Amino acid sequence: MNKLWALKKSIWVYHVSSGSCNNCDIEILDCLTPKFDLERFGILLVGSARHADVILATGAVTRKALPRIKRVYEQMPQPKLVIAVGGCACSGGIFKNGYNIVGPYDKIIPVTAYIPGCPPKPEAIIDGVVKVINSL
Amino acid sequence: MAANIFYFVVFPGFLFTAVVGLLASWVDRKITARIQWRIGPPWYQNFIDFFKLLGKETIIPRGARRTGFLFAPFIGLIGATLVSLILWQMNLDPDRSFMGDVIVLIYLSILPSLAIIIGGSSSANPLGAMGASREMKLILADELPFIMAIFTPLVKIGSIKIGSIVTYQLNYGMMFTHHLSSVIALIVAFLCMQAKLAFVPFDIPEAEQEIMAGPYIEYSGPPLAIFKLTRAMMLFAMPVFLISIFLGGMQINGWATIWSIVKYLVILILIILVKNTNPRLRIDQALKFFWLRMFPLACVGFVLALVGL
């Protein structure tokens, strides 16, 4: 319980993109800009999966990215969470029946929360992260 | 014996340095945020980050050298603690100073960098190894002008004891305001300190945008927390080192306390402003900067000190 108390106020985020069209990625970066400023809640974007608490996953998962997604998930230290950002990450979106798509994220790794939208607004991403924190 | 343990663990050793260092890193994050027109984290953010990392899992990557990987953070932590401990002991009670303690301090202040090199190269990650090699080159670059700059005021008063230089400054005023050689030396030492703290423009070893976190890339959980704590403690210890040598030392009695805090804050804010207004250099540019620009400048300061300015 004590672990989660500290985790709630300091969430370090690692950003995984697999076959995303970059729109969701740009919206994730928008969360860090002066207008939204996620750092005031202790949320930081880190460069290594070993430092991260949460994966922000975007894009429908392509066949090529599949082993890498699994590996990044295994590289993260416990406790770890996955948030699927965007329509493609939640359900496959318009790429659902693509020949090289192995399905949305929840077929591969356990997903804690889904943030739909194409792309989701920064407000929606913040709202999703807050809901995850409150559910801990 | 009990007093020594108290000095080491509580004040002015580990606990004091850690708390002030984490607060100083908060000042860094807050001012950086304000410069970028953001709001920035609350004051307890770094403490929460530290406790969160303590509660996370420690992963040792396959192929890593287990002992070196896990011991490296503690080497750095001990180095940072000892630097701060010795400095504060000498500042609070100059009589405890011993012959050559400046040299001891210079050696101890390299320990955190050595820890980064050991940790990065034993983590079995190409980016970690690259960060470690860059850190090595950066030490080679900044040590030479740093030692020259630190020794300039010592040559001026003819003693290599922190205690005697602090007492000299208490009696005759700051080195910085009274001697031209010390002004030059302080500028050089300040820029070298920026490299020792691995802040922009010299954050080449851990360049977040090109080699992720460099030597820290494979660290998770408690070892990463200790690395972060070491960095925070050095952010407190290194400015105090410069203040002791050039700016009259730190005193804790009456109004002198506030004056000491002001001196520390001015140095800290200067570090943060340099950090926020500069791009990152390449490692060869940093080497050229320190060897071809800073070292001649430090030599000029040294010669001026020898002729008595």
Coordinates of C-alpha atoms in Angstrom, one line a residue:
Chain A
M1 CA 0.0 0.0 0.0
N2 CA 2.9 2.3 0.9
K3 CA 4.4 1.7 -2.5
L4 CA 1.2 2.9 -4.3
W5 CA 1.0 6.0 -2.1
A6 CA 4.3 7.3 -3.6
L7 CA 3.4 5.9 -7.1
K8 CA 0.3 8.0 -7.2
K9 CA 2.2 11.3 -6.9
S10 CA 5.1 10.5 -9.1
I11 CA 4.2 8.6 -12.3
W12 CA 7.0 8.3 -14.8
V13 CA 5.8 7.5 -18.3
Y14 CA 7.4 5.7 -21.1
H15 CA 6.0 6.2 -24.5
V16 CA 5.7 3.2 -26.9
S17 CA 4.6 3.8 -30.5
S18 CA 3.9 0.9 -32.8
G19 CA 2.5 1.6 -36.2
S20 CA 1.0 4.8 -35.0
C21 CA 0.3 7.7 -37.4
N22 CA 2.1 10.1 -35.0
N23 CA -1.0 12.0 -34.1
C24 CA -1.4 10.4 -30.7
D25 CA 2.3 10.8 -30.1
I26 CA 2.1 14.5 -30.7
E27 CA -0.9 14.8 -28.4
I28 CA 1.2 13.0 -25.7
L29 CA 4.0 15.5 -26.1
D30 CA 1.4 18.3 -25.9
C31 CA 0.6 17.2 -22.3
L32 CA 4.1 18.3 -21.4
T33 CA 3.9 21.8 -22.9
P34 CA 3.3 24.9 -20.8
K35 CA -0.5 24.8 -21.4
F36 CA -1.1 21.5 -19.7
D37 CA 2.2 20.9 -17.8
L38 CA 2.0 17.4 -16.4
E39 CA 5.1 17.9 -14.3
R40 CA 3.1 19.7 -11.7
F41 CA 1.4 16.4 -10.9
G42 CA 4.8 14.7 -10.8
I43 CA 4.4 13.0 -14.2
L44 CA 7.6 12.8 -16.2
L45 CA 8.4 11.4 -19.6
V46 CA 11.5 9.1 -19.2
G47 CA 13.8 7.7 -21.9
S48 CA 14.2 4.2 -20.6
A49 CA 11.6 1.5 -19.8
R50 CA 13.6 0.5 -16.7
H51 CA 12.7 3.9 -15.1
A52 CA 9.1 3.9 -16.0
D53 CA 5.9 3.1 -14.1
V54 CA 3.4 3.5 -16.9
I55 CA 3.6 2.7 -20.6
L56 CA 1.6 5.1 -22.8
A57 CA 1.0 2.8 -25.9
T58 CA -0.1 4.3 -29.2
G59 CA -0.9 2.7 -32.6
A60 CA -2.3 -0.6 -33.7
V61 CA 0.3 -3.2 -33.1
T62 CA 2.1 -4.3 -36.2
R63 CA 3.7 -7.7 -36.7
K64 CA 7.2 -6.2 -36.7
A65 CA 6.6 -4.3 -33.4
L66 CA 5.1 -7.3 -31.6
P67 CA 8.3 -8.8 -30.1
R68 CA 9.5 -5.4 -29.1
I69 CA 6.3 -4.5 -27.3
K70 CA 6.5 -7.7 -25.3
R71 CA 10.1 -7.0 -24.5
V72 CA 9.6 -3.4 -23.4
Y73 CA 6.8 -4.6 -21.1
E74 CA 9.0 -7.3 -19.6
Q75 CA 11.8 -4.8 -19.1
M76 CA 9.7 -2.6 -16.9
P77 CA 10.1 -3.1 -13.1
Q78 CA 7.0 -3.9 -11.0
P79 CA 4.5 -2.3 -10.2
K80 CA 3.7 -1.4 -13.8
L81 CA 0.7 -0.2 -15.8
V82 CA -0.2 0.1 -19.4
I83 CA -2.5 2.8 -20.8
A84 CA -3.6 2.5 -24.4
V85 CA -3.9 5.9 -26.1
G86 CA -6.0 6.5 -29.2
G87 CA -8.5 4.5 -31.2
C88 CA -6.0 2.2 -32.8
A89 CA -4.4 1.2 -29.5
C90 CA -7.8 0.5 -28.0
S91 CA -9.4 -1.5 -30.7
G92 CA -7.3 -1.4 -33.9
G93 CA -9.2 1.5 -35.3
I94 CA -9.3 1.8 -39.1
F95 CA -6.4 -0.6 -39.3
K96 CA -8.3 -3.4 -37.6
N97 CA -8.4 -5.7 -40.6
G98 CA -5.0 -4.9 -41.9
Y99 CA -2.8 -7.8 -43.2
N100 CA 0.1 -6.9 -40.8
I101 CA -1.9 -6.0 -37.7
V102 CA -1.7 -8.5 -34.8
G103 CA -4.5 -6.8 -32.9
P104 CA -4.9 -4.1 -30.3
Y105 CA -2.7 -4.0 -27.2
D106 CA -4.9 -5.9 -24.9
K107 CA -4.4 -9.1 -26.9
I108 CA -0.6 -8.9 -26.1
I109 CA -0.1 -7.2 -22.8
P110 CA -2.5 -6.4 -19.9
V111 CA -3.9 -3.0 -20.4
T112 CA -5.2 -1.0 -17.4
A113 CA -7.0 1.9 -19.1
Y114 CA -8.2 2.8 -22.6
I115 CA -8.2 6.4 -23.8
P116 CA -10.2 6.5 -27.1
G117 CA -10.1 9.3 -29.7
C118 CA -8.4 9.9 -33.0
P119 CA -6.3 11.5 -31.6
P120 CA -7.5 11.9 -28.0
K121 CA -7.2 15.5 -26.7
P122 CA -4.5 16.2 -24.1
E123 CA -7.4 16.8 -21.6
A124 CA -8.6 13.3 -22.3
I125 CA -5.2 11.8 -21.8
I126 CA -4.8 13.7 -18.5
D127 CA -8.3 12.6 -17.5
G128 CA -7.4 9.0 -18.3
V129 CA -4.2 9.1 -16.3
V130 CA -6.1 10.7 -13.3
K131 CA -8.7 7.9 -13.4
V132 CA -6.0 5.3 -13.4
I133 CA -4.4 7.0 -10.4
N134 CA -7.7 7.1 -8.6
S135 CA -8.3 3.5 -9.2
L136 CA -5.0 2.4 -7.7
Chain B
M1 CA 32.9 7.8 18.4
A2 CA 29.1 8.4 18.8
A3 CA 29.7 12.0 17.8
N4 CA 31.5 11.0 14.7
I5 CA 28.7 8.7 13.7
F6 CA 26.2 11.5 14.3
Y7 CA 28.3 13.8 12.1
F8 CA 28.4 11.2 9.3
V9 CA 24.8 10.1 9.4
V10 CA 22.8 13.1 10.5
F11 CA 24.5 16.5 10.5
P12 CA 26.4 17.6 8.4
G13 CA 26.7 14.3 6.7
F14 CA 24.2 12.1 4.9
L15 CA 20.7 13.2 6.1
F16 CA 21.3 16.9 6.1
T17 CA 23.0 16.9 2.7
A18 CA 20.3 14.6 1.2
V19 CA 17.4 16.8 2.4
V20 CA 19.0 20.1 1.3
G21 CA 20.1 18.5 -1.9
L22 CA 16.6 17.2 -2.8
L23 CA 15.2 20.7 -2.0
A24 CA 17.9 22.2 -4.3
S25 CA 16.9 19.9 -7.1
W26 CA 13.3 21.0 -6.5
V27 CA 14.5 24.6 -6.9
D28 CA 16.2 23.5 -10.1
R29 CA 13.0 21.9 -11.5
K30 CA 10.8 24.8 -10.4
I31 CA 12.9 27.5 -11.9
T32 CA 13.3 25.5 -15.1
A33 CA 9.5 25.2 -15.2
R34 CA 9.0 28.9 -14.6
I35 CA 11.5 29.8 -17.3
Q36 CA 9.4 27.6 -19.7
W37 CA 6.2 29.3 -18.5
R38 CA 5.1 26.1 -16.8
I39 CA 4.0 25.8 -13.1
G40 CA 6.4 23.1 -12.0
P41 CA 6.2 20.4 -9.4
P42 CA 5.4 20.9 -5.7
W43 CA 8.3 21.2 -3.2
Y44 CA 8.1 17.6 -2.0
Q45 CA 8.2 16.1 -5.5
N46 CA 11.8 14.9 -5.3
F47 CA 11.2 13.2 -2.0
I48 CA 8.2 11.3 -3.4
D49 CA 10.2 10.3 -6.5
F50 CA 12.9 8.9 -4.2
F51 CA 10.5 6.9 -2.1
K52 CA 8.7 5.6 -5.1
L53 CA 11.9 4.4 -6.7
L54 CA 12.8 2.7 -3.4
G55 CA 9.6 0.7 -3.6
K56 CA 10.1 -0.5 -7.2
E57 CA 11.7 -3.7 -8.4
T58 CA 15.4 -4.0 -9.0
I59 CA 16.2 -5.6 -12.3
I60 CA 19.7 -6.8 -13.1
P61 CA 20.0 -7.2 -16.9
R62 CA 21.3 -10.4 -18.4
G63 CA 25.0 -10.1 -19.1
A64 CA 25.6 -7.4 -16.5
R65 CA 28.3 -7.5 -14.0
R66 CA 26.2 -8.0 -10.8
T67 CA 28.6 -6.7 -8.1
G68 CA 29.8 -3.7 -10.0
F69 CA 26.3 -2.9 -11.2
L70 CA 24.8 -2.9 -7.6
F71 CA 27.8 -1.4 -5.8
A72 CA 28.4 1.6 -8.1
P73 CA 25.6 3.8 -6.7
F74 CA 26.9 3.3 -3.2
I75 CA 30.4 4.4 -4.2
G76 CA 28.9 7.6 -5.5
L77 CA 26.7 8.1 -2.4
I78 CA 29.7 7.7 -0.1
G79 CA 31.7 10.1 -2.1
A80 CA 29.0 12.8 -2.1
T81 CA 28.4 12.3 1.7
L82 CA 32.1 12.6 2.5
V83 CA 32.6 15.7 0.4
S84 CA 29.7 17.5 2.2
L85 CA 30.8 16.2 5.6
I86 CA 34.4 17.3 5.4
L87 CA 33.4 20.7 3.9
W88 CA 30.9 21.5 6.6
Q89 CA 33.2 20.3 9.4
M90 CA 35.9 22.7 8.1
N91 CA 33.5 25.5 7.7
L92 CA 31.9 25.2 11.1
D93 CA 35.1 24.6 13.0
P94 CA 38.2 25.7 11.0
D95 CA 40.5 24.2 13.6
R96 CA 39.6 20.6 12.6
S97 CA 41.1 21.2 9.2
F98 CA 44.1 19.1 8.3
M99 CA 47.0 19.6 5.9
G100 CA 46.0 18.9 2.3
D101 CA 42.3 18.4 2.8
V102 CA 41.6 20.3 -0.4
I103 CA 43.3 17.5 -2.3
V104 CA 41.3 15.0 -0.4
L105 CA 38.1 16.9 -1.4
I106 CA 39.1 17.0 -5.0
Y107 CA 39.7 13.3 -5.0
L108 CA 36.4 12.5 -3.2
S109 CA 34.4 14.7 -5.6
I110 CA 35.4 12.5 -8.5
L111 CA 33.9 9.4 -6.8
P112 CA 30.3 10.1 -8.1
S113 CA 31.7 10.3 -11.6
L114 CA 33.6 7.1 -11.1
A115 CA 30.5 5.5 -9.9
I116 CA 28.7 6.5 -13.1
I117 CA 31.6 5.0 -15.1
I118 CA 31.5 1.7 -13.2
G119 CA 27.8 1.5 -13.3
G120 CA 27.4 2.4 -16.9
S121 CA 30.1 0.1 -18.2
S122 CA 28.9 -2.9 -16.1
S123 CA 25.3 -2.6 -17.2
A124 CA 25.8 -4.6 -20.5
N125 CA 24.1 -1.9 -22.5
P126 CA 25.7 -0.2 -25.5
L127 CA 24.2 3.2 -24.6
G128 CA 25.3 2.7 -21.0
A129 CA 28.9 2.0 -22.2
M130 CA 28.8 5.0 -24.4
G131 CA 27.6 7.2 -21.6
A132 CA 30.4 5.8 -19.4
S133 CA 33.1 6.6 -22.0
R134 CA 31.7 10.1 -22.4
E135 CA 31.8 10.6 -18.7
M136 CA 35.4 9.5 -18.7
K137 CA 36.3 12.0 -21.3
L138 CA 34.4 14.7 -19.5
I139 CA 36.4 14.1 -16.3
L140 CA 39.6 14.3 -18.3
A141 CA 38.5 17.5 -19.7
D142 CA 37.2 19.3 -16.6
E143 CA 39.6 18.1 -13.9
L144 CA 42.7 20.0 -15.2
P145 CA 41.2 23.5 -15.2
F146 CA 39.2 22.8 -12.1
I147 CA 42.3 21.9 -10.0
M148 CA 44.2 24.9 -11.4
A149 CA 41.3 27.2 -10.5
I150 CA 40.9 25.7 -7.0
F151 CA 44.6 26.1 -6.3
T152 CA 44.8 29.7 -7.3
P153 CA 43.5 31.2 -4.1
L154 CA 45.4 28.6 -2.1
V155 CA 48.6 29.8 -3.7
K156 CA 47.6 33.4 -2.9
I157 CA 47.4 32.7 0.9
G158 CA 50.1 29.9 0.9
S159 CA 48.2 27.1 2.5
I160 CA 46.3 24.0 1.4
K161 CA 43.9 23.8 4.2
I162 CA 40.2 24.7 3.8
G163 CA 40.2 25.8 7.4
S164 CA 42.9 28.4 6.9
I165 CA 41.3 29.8 3.7
V166 CA 38.0 30.2 5.5
T167 CA 39.6 31.9 8.5
Y168 CA 41.6 34.2 6.1
Q169 CA 38.4 35.2 4.4
L170 CA 36.6 35.8 7.7
N171 CA 39.4 38.2 8.6
Y172 CA 40.2 39.9 5.3
G173 CA 37.0 39.5 3.2
M174 CA 36.1 37.3 0.4
M175 CA 38.8 36.1 -2.1
F176 CA 36.4 36.9 -4.9
T177 CA 35.9 40.5 -4.2
H178 CA 39.5 41.3 -3.2
H179 CA 41.7 39.5 -5.8
L180 CA 41.6 39.6 -9.6
S181 CA 43.1 36.1 -9.8
S182 CA 40.2 34.7 -7.7
V183 CA 37.6 36.3 -10.0
I184 CA 39.2 34.5 -13.0
A185 CA 39.5 31.3 -11.0
L186 CA 35.9 31.4 -9.9
I187 CA 34.6 31.7 -13.4
V188 CA 36.7 28.7 -14.5
A189 CA 35.7 26.7 -11.5
F190 CA 32.0 27.5 -11.9
L191 CA 32.0 26.2 -15.5
C192 CA 33.9 23.1 -14.5
M193 CA 31.4 22.5 -11.7
Q194 CA 28.6 22.6 -14.3
A195 CA 30.4 19.7 -16.1
K196 CA 30.9 17.9 -12.8
L197 CA 27.2 18.1 -12.0
A198 CA 26.4 17.0 -15.6
F199 CA 24.1 19.9 -16.3
V200 CA 23.5 21.4 -19.8
P201 CA 25.7 22.4 -21.7
F202 CA 27.9 19.6 -20.3
D203 CA 25.2 16.8 -19.8
I204 CA 26.9 14.9 -22.5
P205 CA 27.2 11.6 -20.6
E206 CA 23.5 11.3 -20.0
A207 CA 22.1 13.2 -22.9
E208 CA 18.4 12.3 -22.6
Q209 CA 17.6 12.9 -26.3
E210 CA 20.4 11.0 -27.9
I211 CA 21.5 8.2 -25.6
M212 CA 18.3 8.1 -23.4
A213 CA 19.8 8.2 -19.9
G214 CA 23.3 7.0 -20.7
P215 CA 24.9 5.2 -17.8
Y216 CA 21.6 5.0 -15.9
I217 CA 19.7 3.4 -18.7
E218 CA 19.5 -0.1 -17.2
Y219 CA 19.0 1.0 -13.6
S220 CA 15.7 0.6 -11.9
G221 CA 14.3 0.9 -8.4
P222 CA 16.6 1.5 -5.4
P223 CA 19.9 1.8 -7.3
L224 CA 18.4 4.4 -9.6
A225 CA 17.0 6.2 -6.5
I226 CA 20.5 6.3 -5.0
F227 CA 22.0 7.7 -8.2
K228 CA 19.4 10.4 -8.2
L229 CA 20.1 11.1 -4.6
T230 CA 23.9 11.3 -5.3
R231 CA 23.2 13.9 -8.0
A232 CA 21.1 15.9 -5.7
M233 CA 23.7 15.8 -2.9
M234 CA 26.4 16.9 -5.3
L235 CA 24.2 19.8 -6.3
F236 CA 24.5 20.9 -2.7
A237 CA 28.1 19.9 -2.0
M238 CA 29.9 21.4 -5.0
P239 CA 28.5 25.0 -4.7
V240 CA 29.5 24.8 -1.0
F241 CA 33.0 23.8 -2.1
L242 CA 33.3 26.9 -4.3
I243 CA 31.8 29.1 -1.6
S244 CA 34.3 27.8 0.9
I245 CA 37.2 28.6 -1.4
F246 CA 36.1 31.8 -3.1
L247 CA 33.2 33.4 -1.3
G248 CA 34.0 33.3 2.4
G249 CA 32.6 29.9 3.5
M250 CA 29.3 29.0 5.1
Q251 CA 28.6 30.0 8.7
I252 CA 25.8 29.1 11.0
N253 CA 25.4 31.9 13.6
G254 CA 22.9 34.7 13.5
W255 CA 22.8 36.9 10.4
A256 CA 25.8 35.0 8.9
T257 CA 23.4 32.0 8.4
I258 CA 21.1 34.0 6.1
W259 CA 24.1 35.5 4.2
S260 CA 25.4 31.9 3.7
I261 CA 22.0 30.8 2.3
V262 CA 21.9 33.8 0.0
K263 CA 25.4 32.9 -1.3
Y264 CA 24.4 29.3 -2.0
L265 CA 21.1 30.3 -3.7
V266 CA 22.9 32.8 -6.0
I267 CA 25.3 30.1 -7.1
L268 CA 22.5 27.6 -7.5
I269 CA 20.4 30.0 -9.6
L270 CA 23.4 30.8 -11.8
I271 CA 23.8 27.1 -12.4
I272 CA 20.2 26.7 -13.3
L273 CA 20.2 29.8 -15.6
V274 CA 23.3 28.5 -17.5
K275 CA 21.6 25.2 -17.7
N276 CA 18.4 26.6 -19.2
T277 CA 19.9 29.0 -21.7
N278 CA 22.4 26.8 -23.4
P279 CA 22.4 23.9 -25.9
R280 CA 24.3 20.7 -25.3
L281 CA 27.9 20.5 -26.6
R282 CA 29.4 17.5 -28.3
I283 CA 32.1 15.7 -26.3
D284 CA 34.9 17.0 -28.6
Q285 CA 33.6 20.6 -28.3
A286 CA 33.5 20.2 -24.5
L287 CA 37.1 18.8 -24.5
K288 CA 38.3 21.8 -26.7
F289 CA 36.4 24.2 -24.5
F290 CA 38.0 23.0 -21.3
W291 CA 41.5 22.4 -22.6
L292 CA 42.0 25.3 -25.0
R293 CA 39.8 28.0 -23.4
M294 CA 39.4 27.3 -19.7
F295 CA 42.9 25.9 -19.0
P296 CA 44.8 29.0 -20.4
L297 CA 42.4 31.2 -18.5
A298 CA 43.1 29.2 -15.3
C299 CA 46.8 29.5 -16.0
V300 CA 46.4 33.3 -16.3
G301 CA 44.7 33.4 -13.0
F302 CA 47.4 31.2 -11.4
V303 CA 50.2 33.5 -12.7
L304 CA 48.3 36.5 -11.4
A305 CA 48.1 34.8 -8.0
L306 CA 51.8 34.1 -8.1
V307 CA 52.6 37.8 -8.7
G308 CA 50.3 38.7 -5.9
L309 CA 47.1 40.1 -7.4

